[in-house]
Amino acid sequence: MSRLLYQYVHQFGRKLVQRRLLEPIAEPESPTTYLDVLDLVILGVGRSLGAGIYIVAGAVAKYIAGPAIIISFLVAALSCLLSGLCYAELWVQVSRSGSVYFYSYVTMGQLYAFITGWNLILTLFIATACVAKVWSYSLDSLIGNHISQALEGTFSPYMPSFLATFPDFVALALVLVMIGVLVPGARVSSLVIKVFTGMNVFIPIFMIISAFIKGDLHNWQLTEEDYRSNTSGSSDIYRTGGLGPLGSGGFVPFGLDGFLQGAALCFYAYFGFEVIVTTGKKAPNPQRSISLSLVVSVFIGCLAYSGVSAALTLMVPYYLIYPYSPLPQAFLQVGWDPAGYVMAVVLLCTVLYSFLCAMFSMFQLTCAMAADGLLFRALAQIHTRTGTPIMAILASGTLTGLMASLLRILDLVKLMSAGILPAYTLVAVFILVLRYQPDQILSKREETEEGNEISGHEASLSEPVPEAGPLVILKSLWFPTSTTPTQISGQIVYGCASLLVLLLSILSLILAQWPTRVFSGDPVLTTVAVLLLLLITGVTVIIWRQPQDPSPLTFRVPALPVLPLVSIFVNIYFMMQITSGTWILFGIWMAIGSVIYLGYEIQHRLARNKHEQPPASTPQTLD
């Protein structure tokens, strides 16, 4: 009995690190399909520019950062650029279109793939719910806020404090309608995409021009007296976290913590840059085109987001910003009522398009994970008539509708950041590890694991390592035995990367919780921070000494291992800026995912042992 249990645990442990090996596919390429840098920039800007303005700008400016949200968008842009460069090399390692989840499965194994995919599912669920709520608030703003006033007056006394003040039935109805549209297999034409992309570009330009006319620089130099005169000494309805409605006043009213917390939430605004990477193979010089396109598109997005935020906080004192539909309400507050109504109509159209894109990505990822056997396979069933994964659409749409109707939009934004930041932190870790591994991730192997479920081919991340004494390993830390990666050097980097994540997490926690004490010379915290920096530097040098894989790649992250480490540190520091309540919700989400994954895997393995035949890995169809 004990032997059988050991064998089962051993097999299950090996499965957690199994990688997906891809068969080489013939992809016909036409010389006329090459994309230049301008094409890639247009794709990146069109995909990332849009919903972020409507979701995060108002709430973050009012409650968290004040006018310093401009700096928040800048810092988030730098972090996004680092993650984008790491994502680009990860795509090159796989050289096939897909999501971060897909690349994680191919390069690092099943466990990493599930963690990444489950985090991205949470992000897409919440992003879709946020867009639905923004659409609802924009519609409500267009008709004079009558819907929210009626619902709040009816349901507010009965809603728990951790939920929204009223159930958003409009957002729920929008989700249900979109489910009805997507189930039959509706598609968006290229003309519609171009029109909505043009609208997304029009909004920031119009806002920036309006700020030159109706903006007031005094709104970046507000004092407590301004707050009292503007609010007539009214109640504390805008108080947040004990900082007060105005904070310390001025351009950075909530201090360093304010705009850093804002940067953690603004990271989502640039989500979508991966389209540059996945289409970069059509560029004649991917190494130059991908990196340059990422820099330019993120720069344009940063200008747009910062410009809109600057315009918004110049036109309206930040504590008077309407957080749920800030742009139309800003025009109404400065007396430009016609412009406010036009802006509301444009927002309804552009947000609806963003909602369709987010919902399509959401059920597509859910279906992919189910087809790979990491979620219930019923979610991957494709209907023969519509060609759509009906169960995935219904399940993800229902959960999205509940989130949109019951949760506050600021809580949704925080939870969305808690989902996306760990996923892109893992991307940087993957790059740090993969460049130093001895084997090619996608090299085709003749042998495959018995019981393989994914595309017919999987392999273990950890191959048997020749025995080596402690002295040999210690010597290899500084003097590698080979100029090319070996299994020993690969494991050294793997261990060092894991240690670096731990050290950077501790350092980020100290800097986030006690920054003043650290920089003021506190004997304990300052000493701990200096020791952590020394350890991080030493471990980084050990990684730098190890040989890298010399195989040619069309794109490589520059300044390895420093750039991925900076990306990891920035993302972890952003995560430390997120509130503990948000991490509790995130922990519940991860616990649910772990139960689903482990429970389904155990049940599936027992069923397979019983029938002695693995199930098919391809999606099934419904009649």
Coordinates of C-alpha atoms in Angstrom, one line a residue:
M1 CA 0.0 0.0 0.0
S2 CA 2.8 2.4 0.9
R3 CA 4.6 1.6 -2.3
L4 CA 1.5 2.4 -4.4
L5 CA 1.0 5.6 -2.5
Y6 CA 4.7 6.6 -3.1
Q7 CA 4.4 5.7 -6.8
Y8 CA 1.2 7.8 -7.1
V9 CA 2.8 10.8 -5.3
H10 CA 5.9 10.5 -7.4
Q11 CA 3.9 10.4 -10.7
F12 CA 1.8 13.4 -9.5
G13 CA 4.9 15.4 -8.7
R14 CA 6.4 14.7 -12.1
K15 CA 3.2 15.8 -13.7
L16 CA 3.4 19.2 -12.0
V17 CA 6.6 19.9 -13.8
Q18 CA 5.7 18.4 -17.2
R19 CA 6.1 20.7 -20.1
R20 CA 4.2 20.8 -23.3
L21 CA 6.3 19.9 -26.3
L22 CA 5.0 21.1 -29.6
E23 CA 5.2 19.4 -32.9
P24 CA 6.8 21.7 -35.5
I25 CA 4.2 23.2 -37.8
A26 CA 4.6 24.6 -41.3
E27 CA 3.5 28.2 -41.3
P28 CA 3.4 29.6 -44.8
E29 CA 4.8 33.1 -44.9
S30 CA 4.3 35.5 -47.8
P31 CA 6.9 38.3 -48.3
T32 CA 4.0 40.7 -48.7
T33 CA 2.7 40.1 -45.1
Y34 CA 5.7 41.7 -43.4
L35 CA 4.8 44.3 -40.8
D36 CA 7.0 47.3 -40.2
V37 CA 7.5 49.2 -36.9
L38 CA 4.6 51.6 -37.7
D39 CA 2.2 48.7 -38.2
L40 CA 3.2 47.1 -34.9
V41 CA 2.9 50.4 -33.1
I42 CA -0.7 50.9 -34.4
L43 CA -1.6 47.4 -33.3
G44 CA -0.2 47.9 -29.8
V45 CA -1.8 51.3 -29.3
G46 CA -5.1 50.1 -30.7
R47 CA -5.2 47.1 -28.3
S48 CA -4.0 48.8 -25.1
L49 CA -5.5 52.3 -25.4
G50 CA -9.1 52.4 -24.3
A51 CA -10.7 50.9 -21.2
G52 CA -7.9 51.8 -18.9
I53 CA -8.8 55.5 -19.2
Y54 CA -12.4 54.9 -18.2
I55 CA -11.7 52.3 -15.5
V56 CA -8.7 53.6 -13.5
A57 CA -8.2 57.3 -14.1
G58 CA -11.2 58.6 -12.1
A59 CA -11.0 56.3 -9.2
V60 CA -7.3 56.4 -8.7
A61 CA -7.1 60.2 -9.1
K62 CA -9.8 60.7 -6.6
Y63 CA -9.1 58.2 -3.9
I64 CA -5.4 57.2 -4.1
A65 CA -3.0 59.5 -6.0
G66 CA -4.6 62.9 -6.7
P67 CA -3.0 64.8 -9.6
A68 CA 0.1 62.6 -9.1
I69 CA -1.7 59.9 -11.1
I70 CA 0.3 61.3 -14.0
I71 CA 3.4 60.0 -12.3
S72 CA 1.6 56.8 -11.6
F73 CA 1.0 56.2 -15.2
L74 CA 4.6 56.9 -16.0
V75 CA 5.9 54.5 -13.4
A76 CA 3.4 51.8 -14.6
A77 CA 4.6 52.4 -18.2
L78 CA 8.2 51.7 -17.2
S79 CA 7.2 48.5 -15.5
C80 CA 5.0 47.5 -18.4
L81 CA 7.9 48.0 -20.8
L82 CA 10.2 45.7 -18.8
S83 CA 7.5 43.0 -18.7
G84 CA 6.9 43.5 -22.4
L85 CA 10.5 42.8 -23.2
C86 CA 10.5 39.6 -21.1
Y87 CA 7.3 38.5 -22.8
A88 CA 8.8 39.1 -26.2
E89 CA 11.7 36.7 -25.5
L90 CA 9.3 34.2 -24.0
W91 CA 7.3 34.3 -27.2
V92 CA 10.5 33.7 -29.2
Q93 CA 11.2 30.6 -27.1
V94 CA 7.9 29.2 -28.2
S95 CA 7.7 30.9 -31.6
R96 CA 4.0 30.4 -31.8
S97 CA 1.0 32.6 -31.1
G98 CA -0.6 32.2 -27.7
S99 CA -1.1 33.7 -24.3
V100 CA 1.2 33.9 -21.3
Y101 CA -0.5 30.8 -20.0
F102 CA 0.4 28.8 -23.1
Y103 CA 4.0 30.0 -23.1
S104 CA 4.3 29.1 -19.4
Y105 CA 3.1 25.5 -20.1
V106 CA 5.6 25.1 -22.9
T107 CA 8.6 26.5 -21.1
M108 CA 8.1 25.9 -17.4
G109 CA 5.6 23.1 -16.9
Q110 CA 2.0 22.4 -15.8
L111 CA 2.1 23.9 -12.3
Y112 CA 3.4 27.2 -13.4
A113 CA 0.9 27.2 -16.3
F114 CA -2.0 26.6 -14.0
I115 CA -0.9 29.4 -11.6
T116 CA -0.4 31.8 -14.5
G117 CA -3.6 30.9 -16.3
W118 CA -5.7 31.0 -13.1
N119 CA -4.4 34.5 -12.4
L120 CA -5.1 35.6 -15.9
I121 CA -8.6 34.2 -15.7
L122 CA -9.2 36.3 -12.6
T123 CA -7.8 39.4 -14.4
L124 CA -10.0 38.9 -17.4
F125 CA -13.1 38.2 -15.3
I126 CA -12.5 41.4 -13.4
A127 CA -11.5 43.5 -16.4
T128 CA -14.8 42.4 -18.1
A129 CA -16.8 43.2 -15.0
C130 CA -15.1 46.6 -14.7
V131 CA -15.9 47.5 -18.3
A132 CA -19.5 46.4 -17.8
K133 CA -19.7 48.7 -14.7
V134 CA -18.2 51.6 -16.6
W135 CA -20.7 51.2 -19.4
S136 CA -23.5 51.1 -16.9
Y137 CA -22.2 54.3 -15.2
S138 CA -21.8 56.0 -18.6
L139 CA -25.4 55.3 -19.5
D140 CA -26.5 56.5 -16.1
S141 CA -24.5 59.7 -16.5
L142 CA -26.1 60.3 -19.9
I143 CA -29.6 60.2 -18.4
G144 CA -28.8 62.3 -15.3
N145 CA -27.8 59.5 -12.8
H146 CA -31.4 58.5 -12.2
I147 CA -30.7 54.8 -12.3
S148 CA -28.0 54.8 -9.6
Q149 CA -30.0 57.2 -7.4
A150 CA -33.1 55.0 -7.5
L151 CA -31.1 51.8 -6.9
E152 CA -29.0 53.3 -4.1
G153 CA -32.1 54.6 -2.4
T154 CA -33.8 51.2 -2.5
F155 CA -30.9 48.7 -1.8
S156 CA -28.3 50.7 0.1
P157 CA -29.6 50.0 3.6
Y158 CA -29.5 46.2 2.9
M159 CA -26.1 45.9 1.3
P160 CA -23.1 44.6 3.3
S161 CA -20.2 47.0 3.8
F162 CA -17.8 44.9 1.7
L163 CA -20.1 45.1 -1.4
A164 CA -21.3 47.9 -3.6
T165 CA -23.9 50.3 -2.2
F166 CA -26.4 48.9 -4.7
P167 CA -26.6 45.9 -7.1
D168 CA -25.8 47.1 -10.6
F169 CA -28.6 45.5 -12.6
V170 CA -27.6 47.5 -15.8
A171 CA -24.1 45.9 -15.8
L172 CA -25.6 42.5 -15.2
A173 CA -28.1 43.0 -18.0
L174 CA -25.2 44.0 -20.3
V175 CA -23.3 40.9 -19.5
L176 CA -26.3 38.7 -20.2
V177 CA -27.0 40.4 -23.5
M178 CA -23.4 39.9 -24.6
I179 CA -23.6 36.2 -23.6
G180 CA -26.6 36.0 -25.9
V181 CA -24.6 37.6 -28.7
L182 CA -21.4 35.5 -28.3
V183 CA -23.1 32.1 -27.9
P184 CA -24.2 32.0 -31.6
G185 CA -20.7 32.9 -32.6
A186 CA -20.9 36.7 -33.5
R187 CA -17.8 38.3 -34.9
V188 CA -16.6 41.9 -35.1
S189 CA -15.7 43.2 -38.5
S190 CA -12.4 44.9 -39.3
L191 CA -14.3 48.1 -40.1
V192 CA -15.9 48.2 -36.7
I193 CA -12.4 47.7 -35.1
K194 CA -11.0 50.6 -37.1
V195 CA -13.9 52.9 -36.1
F196 CA -13.6 52.1 -32.4
T197 CA -9.9 52.4 -32.5
G198 CA -10.3 55.9 -34.0
M199 CA -12.8 56.8 -31.1
N200 CA -10.2 55.6 -28.5
V201 CA -7.7 58.0 -30.1
F202 CA -10.2 60.8 -30.3
I203 CA -11.1 60.8 -26.6
P204 CA -7.6 61.6 -25.2
I205 CA -7.0 64.3 -27.9
F206 CA -10.3 66.0 -27.2
M207 CA -9.7 65.9 -23.4
I208 CA -6.2 67.4 -23.7
I209 CA -7.4 70.2 -25.9
S210 CA -10.3 70.9 -23.5
A211 CA -7.9 71.2 -20.6
F212 CA -6.0 74.0 -22.3
I213 CA -9.3 75.9 -22.4
K214 CA -11.1 75.0 -19.2
G215 CA -8.2 73.8 -17.0
D216 CA -6.9 75.6 -14.0
L217 CA -3.4 75.1 -12.6
H218 CA -4.7 76.0 -9.2
N219 CA -6.3 72.5 -9.1
W220 CA -2.7 71.2 -8.7
Q221 CA -2.1 73.5 -5.7
L222 CA -5.2 72.9 -3.6
T223 CA -5.3 73.6 0.1
E224 CA -7.6 72.6 2.9
E225 CA -9.4 75.9 2.5
D226 CA -10.2 75.1 -1.1
Y227 CA -11.8 71.9 0.0
R228 CA -13.9 73.6 2.6
S229 CA -15.1 76.2 0.2
N230 CA -15.9 73.7 -2.6
T231 CA -17.7 71.3 -0.4
S232 CA -19.2 73.8 2.0
G233 CA -17.7 71.9 4.9
S234 CA -19.8 68.9 4.1
S235 CA -19.4 65.4 5.4
D236 CA -16.5 62.9 5.0
I237 CA -18.0 61.1 2.1
Y238 CA -14.7 61.3 0.2
R239 CA -12.5 60.2 3.1
T240 CA -10.2 57.3 2.2
G241 CA -7.9 55.3 4.5
G242 CA -7.7 58.0 7.2
L243 CA -5.8 60.4 4.9
G244 CA -8.8 62.8 4.6
P245 CA -10.5 64.1 1.5
L246 CA -7.5 66.2 0.5
G247 CA -4.5 64.6 2.0
S248 CA -1.7 67.1 2.3
G249 CA -2.8 69.2 -0.7
G250 CA -0.8 70.2 -3.7
F251 CA 0.2 68.0 -6.6
V252 CA 1.0 64.9 -4.5
P253 CA -1.7 65.0 -1.8
F254 CA -1.3 61.4 -0.7
G255 CA 2.5 61.3 -0.7
L256 CA 4.8 58.7 -2.1
D257 CA 2.6 55.9 -1.1
G258 CA -0.3 57.4 -3.0
F259 CA 1.2 57.5 -6.5
L260 CA 3.0 54.2 -6.0
Q261 CA -0.3 52.5 -5.1
G262 CA -1.7 54.3 -8.1
A263 CA 1.0 52.9 -10.3
A264 CA 0.2 49.4 -9.1
L265 CA -3.4 49.9 -10.2
C266 CA -2.5 51.7 -13.4
F267 CA -0.4 48.7 -14.7
Y268 CA -3.6 47.2 -16.1
A269 CA -4.1 50.2 -18.4
Y270 CA -1.3 49.0 -20.6
F271 CA -2.5 45.4 -20.7
G272 CA -2.7 44.4 -24.4
F273 CA 0.9 45.1 -25.5
E274 CA 1.3 41.3 -26.2
V275 CA -0.3 41.8 -29.6
I276 CA 3.0 43.4 -30.7
V277 CA 4.9 40.3 -29.6
T278 CA 2.6 37.7 -31.1
T279 CA 2.6 39.5 -34.5
G280 CA 6.2 40.5 -34.4
K281 CA 7.3 37.4 -36.3
K282 CA 5.9 39.1 -39.5
A283 CA 8.5 41.9 -39.1
P284 CA 11.6 41.6 -41.3
N285 CA 13.9 42.3 -38.3
P286 CA 12.1 41.1 -35.1
Q287 CA 15.0 42.0 -32.7
R288 CA 14.7 45.6 -33.7
S289 CA 11.0 45.9 -34.6
I290 CA 9.6 44.2 -31.4
S291 CA 11.7 46.2 -29.0
L292 CA 11.2 49.5 -30.8
S293 CA 7.5 49.0 -31.3
L294 CA 7.1 48.1 -27.6
V295 CA 8.9 51.3 -26.5
V296 CA 7.0 53.5 -28.9
S297 CA 3.5 52.0 -28.2
V298 CA 4.0 52.2 -24.4
F299 CA 5.3 55.7 -24.8
I300 CA 2.2 56.7 -26.8
G301 CA -0.1 55.0 -24.3
C302 CA 1.7 56.8 -21.5
L303 CA 1.3 60.1 -23.2
A304 CA -2.4 59.5 -23.7
Y305 CA -3.1 58.2 -20.2
S306 CA -1.0 60.9 -18.5
G307 CA -2.6 63.6 -20.8
V308 CA -6.1 62.5 -20.0
S309 CA -5.3 62.4 -16.3
A310 CA -3.7 65.8 -16.4
A311 CA -6.7 67.2 -18.2
L312 CA -9.1 65.6 -15.8
T313 CA -7.4 66.9 -12.7
L314 CA -6.9 70.4 -14.2
M315 CA -10.5 70.7 -15.2
V316 CA -12.0 69.4 -11.9
P317 CA -10.5 69.3 -8.3
Y318 CA -9.5 65.7 -7.8
Y319 CA -11.7 65.2 -4.8
L320 CA -14.8 66.3 -6.8
I321 CA -14.1 63.8 -9.7
Y322 CA -16.9 61.4 -10.3
P323 CA -14.9 58.2 -10.2
Y324 CA -17.3 56.0 -12.2
S325 CA -17.8 58.1 -15.3
P326 CA -15.1 60.8 -14.9
L327 CA -14.8 62.2 -18.4
P328 CA -18.5 63.1 -19.2
Q329 CA -19.0 64.4 -15.7
A330 CA -15.9 66.6 -16.0
F331 CA -17.5 68.5 -18.9
L332 CA -20.7 68.8 -17.0
Q333 CA -18.9 70.3 -14.0
V334 CA -17.1 72.9 -16.1
G335 CA -20.3 73.9 -17.9
W336 CA -19.8 72.1 -21.2
D337 CA -23.0 70.1 -21.1
P338 CA -23.1 69.3 -24.9
A339 CA -19.5 68.0 -24.8
G340 CA -20.4 65.9 -21.8
Y341 CA -23.3 64.2 -23.6
V342 CA -21.2 63.6 -26.7
M343 CA -18.4 62.2 -24.6
A344 CA -20.9 59.9 -22.8
V345 CA -22.2 58.5 -26.2
V346 CA -18.7 58.0 -27.5
L347 CA -17.8 56.2 -24.3
L348 CA -20.8 53.9 -24.6
C349 CA -19.6 52.8 -28.0
T350 CA -15.9 52.4 -27.2
V351 CA -16.5 50.7 -23.9
L352 CA -18.9 48.2 -25.6
Y353 CA -16.2 47.3 -28.0
S354 CA -13.6 46.9 -25.1
F355 CA -16.2 44.7 -23.3
L356 CA -16.5 42.4 -26.3
C357 CA -12.7 42.0 -26.7
A358 CA -12.3 41.3 -22.9
M359 CA -15.1 38.8 -22.8
F360 CA -13.8 37.0 -25.9
S361 CA -10.3 36.7 -24.4
M362 CA -11.9 35.5 -21.1
F363 CA -13.8 32.5 -22.5
Q364 CA -11.0 31.7 -24.9
L365 CA -8.5 31.3 -22.1
T366 CA -11.0 29.3 -20.0
C367 CA -11.7 27.0 -23.0
A368 CA -7.9 26.5 -23.6
M369 CA -7.2 25.5 -20.0
A370 CA -10.1 23.1 -20.0
A371 CA -8.9 21.6 -23.3
D372 CA -5.5 21.1 -21.7
G373 CA -7.0 19.2 -18.8
L374 CA -6.3 21.9 -16.1
L375 CA -10.0 22.8 -15.7
F376 CA -13.2 20.8 -16.2
R377 CA -13.2 19.4 -19.7
A378 CA -16.9 20.3 -20.2
L379 CA -15.8 23.9 -20.5
A380 CA -13.9 23.0 -23.6
Q381 CA -16.8 21.5 -25.5
I382 CA -17.4 23.1 -28.8
H383 CA -20.9 23.2 -30.2
T384 CA -21.0 21.8 -33.7
R385 CA -23.5 24.3 -35.0
T386 CA -22.2 27.6 -33.6
G387 CA -18.5 26.6 -33.3
T388 CA -18.4 28.3 -29.9
P389 CA -17.5 26.9 -26.4
I390 CA -21.0 27.4 -25.0
M391 CA -20.2 26.1 -21.5
A392 CA -17.1 28.3 -21.2
I393 CA -19.1 31.4 -22.3
L394 CA -22.0 30.7 -19.9
A395 CA -19.7 29.9 -16.9
S396 CA -17.3 32.8 -17.3
G397 CA -20.2 35.2 -18.2
T398 CA -22.2 34.3 -15.2
L399 CA -19.3 34.8 -12.8
T400 CA -18.5 38.1 -14.5
G401 CA -22.1 39.3 -14.2
L402 CA -22.1 38.6 -10.5
M403 CA -18.9 40.5 -10.0
A404 CA -20.1 43.4 -12.0
S405 CA -23.4 43.7 -10.2
L406 CA -22.1 43.3 -6.6
L407 CA -18.6 44.6 -6.2
R408 CA -17.3 48.1 -6.1
I409 CA -15.3 49.2 -9.1
L410 CA -12.2 50.3 -7.0
D411 CA -12.2 46.9 -5.3
L412 CA -12.4 45.3 -8.7
V413 CA -9.4 47.3 -10.0
K414 CA -7.3 46.4 -7.0
L415 CA -8.1 42.7 -7.4
M416 CA -7.4 42.9 -11.1
S417 CA -3.9 44.2 -10.3
A418 CA -3.4 41.4 -7.8
G419 CA -4.1 38.9 -10.6
I420 CA -2.0 40.4 -13.4
L421 CA 1.1 41.4 -11.5
P422 CA 2.0 37.9 -10.3
A423 CA 1.5 36.5 -13.8
Y424 CA 4.0 39.0 -15.4
T425 CA 6.4 38.5 -12.5
L426 CA 6.5 34.8 -13.4
V427 CA 7.2 35.8 -17.0
A428 CA 10.4 37.6 -15.9
V429 CA 11.4 34.6 -13.7
F430 CA 10.9 32.3 -16.7
I431 CA 13.3 34.4 -18.8
L432 CA 15.8 34.5 -16.0
V433 CA 15.8 30.7 -15.8
L434 CA 15.3 29.6 -19.4
R435 CA 18.3 31.4 -20.9
Y436 CA 20.6 29.3 -18.7
Q437 CA 19.1 25.9 -19.3
P438 CA 21.0 23.3 -21.3
D439 CA 18.2 22.0 -23.4
Q440 CA 16.0 23.6 -26.0
I441 CA 12.5 23.9 -24.7
L442 CA 10.9 22.9 -28.0
S443 CA 13.4 20.4 -29.2
K444 CA 11.4 17.4 -30.3
R445 CA 12.0 14.2 -28.3
E446 CA 11.3 10.7 -29.3
E447 CA 10.1 9.5 -25.9
T448 CA 7.0 10.9 -24.3
E449 CA 5.5 10.5 -20.8
E450 CA 3.0 7.7 -20.4
G451 CA -0.4 9.2 -19.8
N452 CA 0.4 12.4 -21.7
E453 CA -2.7 14.6 -22.2
I454 CA -1.5 17.7 -24.0
S455 CA -1.0 17.6 -27.7
G456 CA 0.4 14.1 -27.4
H457 CA 3.8 15.4 -26.0
E458 CA 5.0 16.5 -22.6
A459 CA 8.3 16.3 -20.9
S460 CA 9.6 16.8 -17.4
L461 CA 11.2 20.1 -16.5
S462 CA 13.7 18.3 -14.3
E463 CA 15.9 15.8 -16.0
P464 CA 18.1 13.4 -14.0
V465 CA 21.2 15.2 -13.0
P466 CA 24.6 13.5 -12.8
E467 CA 25.8 13.2 -9.2
A468 CA 28.2 15.9 -8.2
G469 CA 29.9 16.5 -4.9
P470 CA 29.4 19.7 -2.8
L471 CA 32.9 21.0 -3.8
V472 CA 32.1 20.7 -7.5
I473 CA 28.8 22.5 -7.1
L474 CA 30.4 25.3 -4.9
K475 CA 33.2 25.7 -7.5
S476 CA 30.6 25.9 -10.3
L477 CA 29.0 28.9 -8.6
W478 CA 31.9 31.1 -9.6
F479 CA 33.9 28.9 -12.1
P480 CA 31.5 27.0 -14.3
T481 CA 32.9 23.8 -15.8
S482 CA 31.7 24.6 -19.3
T483 CA 31.1 27.5 -21.6
T484 CA 27.7 26.2 -22.5
P485 CA 24.8 25.4 -20.1
T486 CA 25.0 22.1 -18.2
Q487 CA 22.4 20.5 -16.0
I488 CA 24.3 21.6 -12.9
S489 CA 24.6 25.2 -14.0
G490 CA 20.9 25.2 -15.0
Q491 CA 19.9 24.0 -11.6
I492 CA 22.2 26.6 -10.0
V493 CA 20.4 29.3 -11.8
Y494 CA 17.0 27.8 -11.0
G495 CA 17.8 27.8 -7.3
C496 CA 19.4 31.3 -7.4
A497 CA 16.3 32.7 -9.2
S498 CA 14.0 31.2 -6.5
L499 CA 16.2 32.7 -3.8
L500 CA 16.2 36.1 -5.5
V501 CA 12.4 36.1 -5.6
L502 CA 12.3 35.5 -1.9
L503 CA 14.9 38.2 -1.1
L504 CA 13.3 40.7 -3.4
S505 CA 9.9 40.0 -1.8
I506 CA 11.4 40.7 1.7
L507 CA 13.1 43.8 0.5
S508 CA 9.9 45.1 -1.2
L509 CA 7.9 44.4 1.9
I510 CA 10.3 46.4 4.1
L511 CA 10.5 49.3 1.6
A512 CA 6.7 49.4 1.2
Q513 CA 5.8 49.2 4.9
W514 CA 8.6 51.2 6.6
P515 CA 10.2 53.4 3.8
T516 CA 10.7 56.4 6.1
R517 CA 12.5 54.4 8.8
V518 CA 14.7 52.7 6.2
F519 CA 15.9 55.9 4.6
S520 CA 16.2 57.8 7.9
G521 CA 18.8 55.4 9.2
D522 CA 16.9 53.1 11.5
P523 CA 19.6 50.8 12.8
V524 CA 17.6 47.6 12.4
L525 CA 15.7 48.1 9.2
T526 CA 18.5 49.9 7.4
T527 CA 20.9 47.1 8.3
V528 CA 18.5 44.5 7.1
A529 CA 17.9 46.4 3.8
V530 CA 21.6 46.7 3.2
L531 CA 22.2 43.0 3.9
L532 CA 19.4 42.1 1.5
L533 CA 20.9 44.3 -1.2
L534 CA 24.3 42.7 -0.7
L535 CA 22.8 39.2 -0.9
I536 CA 20.8 40.1 -4.0
T537 CA 23.9 41.5 -5.6
G538 CA 25.9 38.3 -4.8
V539 CA 23.3 35.9 -6.1
T540 CA 22.9 38.0 -9.2
V541 CA 26.6 37.8 -9.9
I542 CA 26.5 34.0 -9.5
I543 CA 23.8 33.9 -12.2
W544 CA 25.8 36.2 -14.4
R545 CA 28.8 33.9 -14.1
Q546 CA 26.8 30.9 -15.5
P547 CA 26.9 30.1 -19.2
Q548 CA 24.0 31.1 -21.3
D549 CA 22.3 29.1 -24.1
P550 CA 24.1 30.1 -27.3
S551 CA 21.2 29.2 -29.6
P552 CA 20.2 32.1 -31.9
L553 CA 17.0 33.8 -31.1
T554 CA 15.2 36.5 -33.1
F555 CA 14.8 38.5 -29.9
R556 CA 16.7 38.5 -26.6
V557 CA 16.2 40.5 -23.5
P558 CA 19.1 42.9 -23.2
A559 CA 21.3 43.2 -20.0
L560 CA 20.5 39.8 -18.7
P561 CA 20.1 39.0 -15.7
V562 CA 19.7 42.7 -14.6
L563 CA 16.7 43.7 -16.6
P564 CA 14.5 40.7 -15.6
L565 CA 15.5 41.2 -12.0
V566 CA 14.5 44.9 -12.2
S567 CA 11.1 43.8 -13.6
I568 CA 10.6 41.2 -10.9
F569 CA 11.5 43.8 -8.2
V570 CA 9.2 46.5 -9.6
N571 CA 6.3 44.1 -10.0
I572 CA 6.7 42.7 -6.5
Y573 CA 7.0 46.2 -5.0
F574 CA 3.7 47.1 -6.8
M575 CA 2.1 44.0 -5.3
M576 CA 3.2 45.2 -1.8
Q577 CA 1.3 48.4 -2.4
I578 CA -2.0 46.5 -2.8
T579 CA -4.2 46.4 0.4
S580 CA -4.3 43.3 2.6
G581 CA -8.1 43.0 2.0
T582 CA -7.4 42.6 -1.7
W583 CA -4.8 39.9 -1.0
I584 CA -7.3 38.0 1.2
L585 CA -9.7 37.9 -1.8
F586 CA -6.9 36.9 -4.1
G587 CA -5.9 34.1 -1.6
I588 CA -9.5 32.8 -1.6
W589 CA -9.4 32.8 -5.4
M590 CA -6.2 30.9 -5.5
A591 CA -7.5 28.4 -2.9
I592 CA -10.6 27.8 -5.0
G593 CA -8.3 27.2 -8.0
S594 CA -6.1 24.8 -6.0
V595 CA -9.1 22.7 -4.9
I596 CA -10.4 22.6 -8.5
Y597 CA -7.0 21.7 -9.9
L598 CA -6.0 19.1 -7.3
G599 CA -9.5 17.6 -7.0
Y600 CA -9.9 17.3 -10.7
E601 CA -6.4 15.9 -11.2
I602 CA -6.8 13.2 -8.5
Q603 CA -10.2 12.2 -9.8
H604 CA -8.9 12.2 -13.4
R605 CA -5.9 10.0 -12.5
L606 CA -8.1 7.5 -10.5
A607 CA -10.5 7.3 -13.5
R608 CA -7.6 6.7 -15.8
N609 CA -6.0 4.0 -13.7
K610 CA -9.4 2.3 -13.5
H611 CA -10.0 2.3 -17.2
E612 CA -6.3 2.1 -18.1
Q613 CA -6.8 4.6 -20.9
P614 CA -6.2 8.3 -20.9
P615 CA -9.0 10.6 -22.2
A616 CA -8.7 12.5 -25.5
S617 CA -6.9 15.8 -25.2
T618 CA -8.8 17.6 -27.9
P619 CA -12.0 19.6 -27.3
Q620 CA -15.2 17.6 -27.7
T621 CA -18.2 18.8 -29.5
L622 CA -21.9 19.1 -28.6
D623 CA -24.7 18.2 -31.0

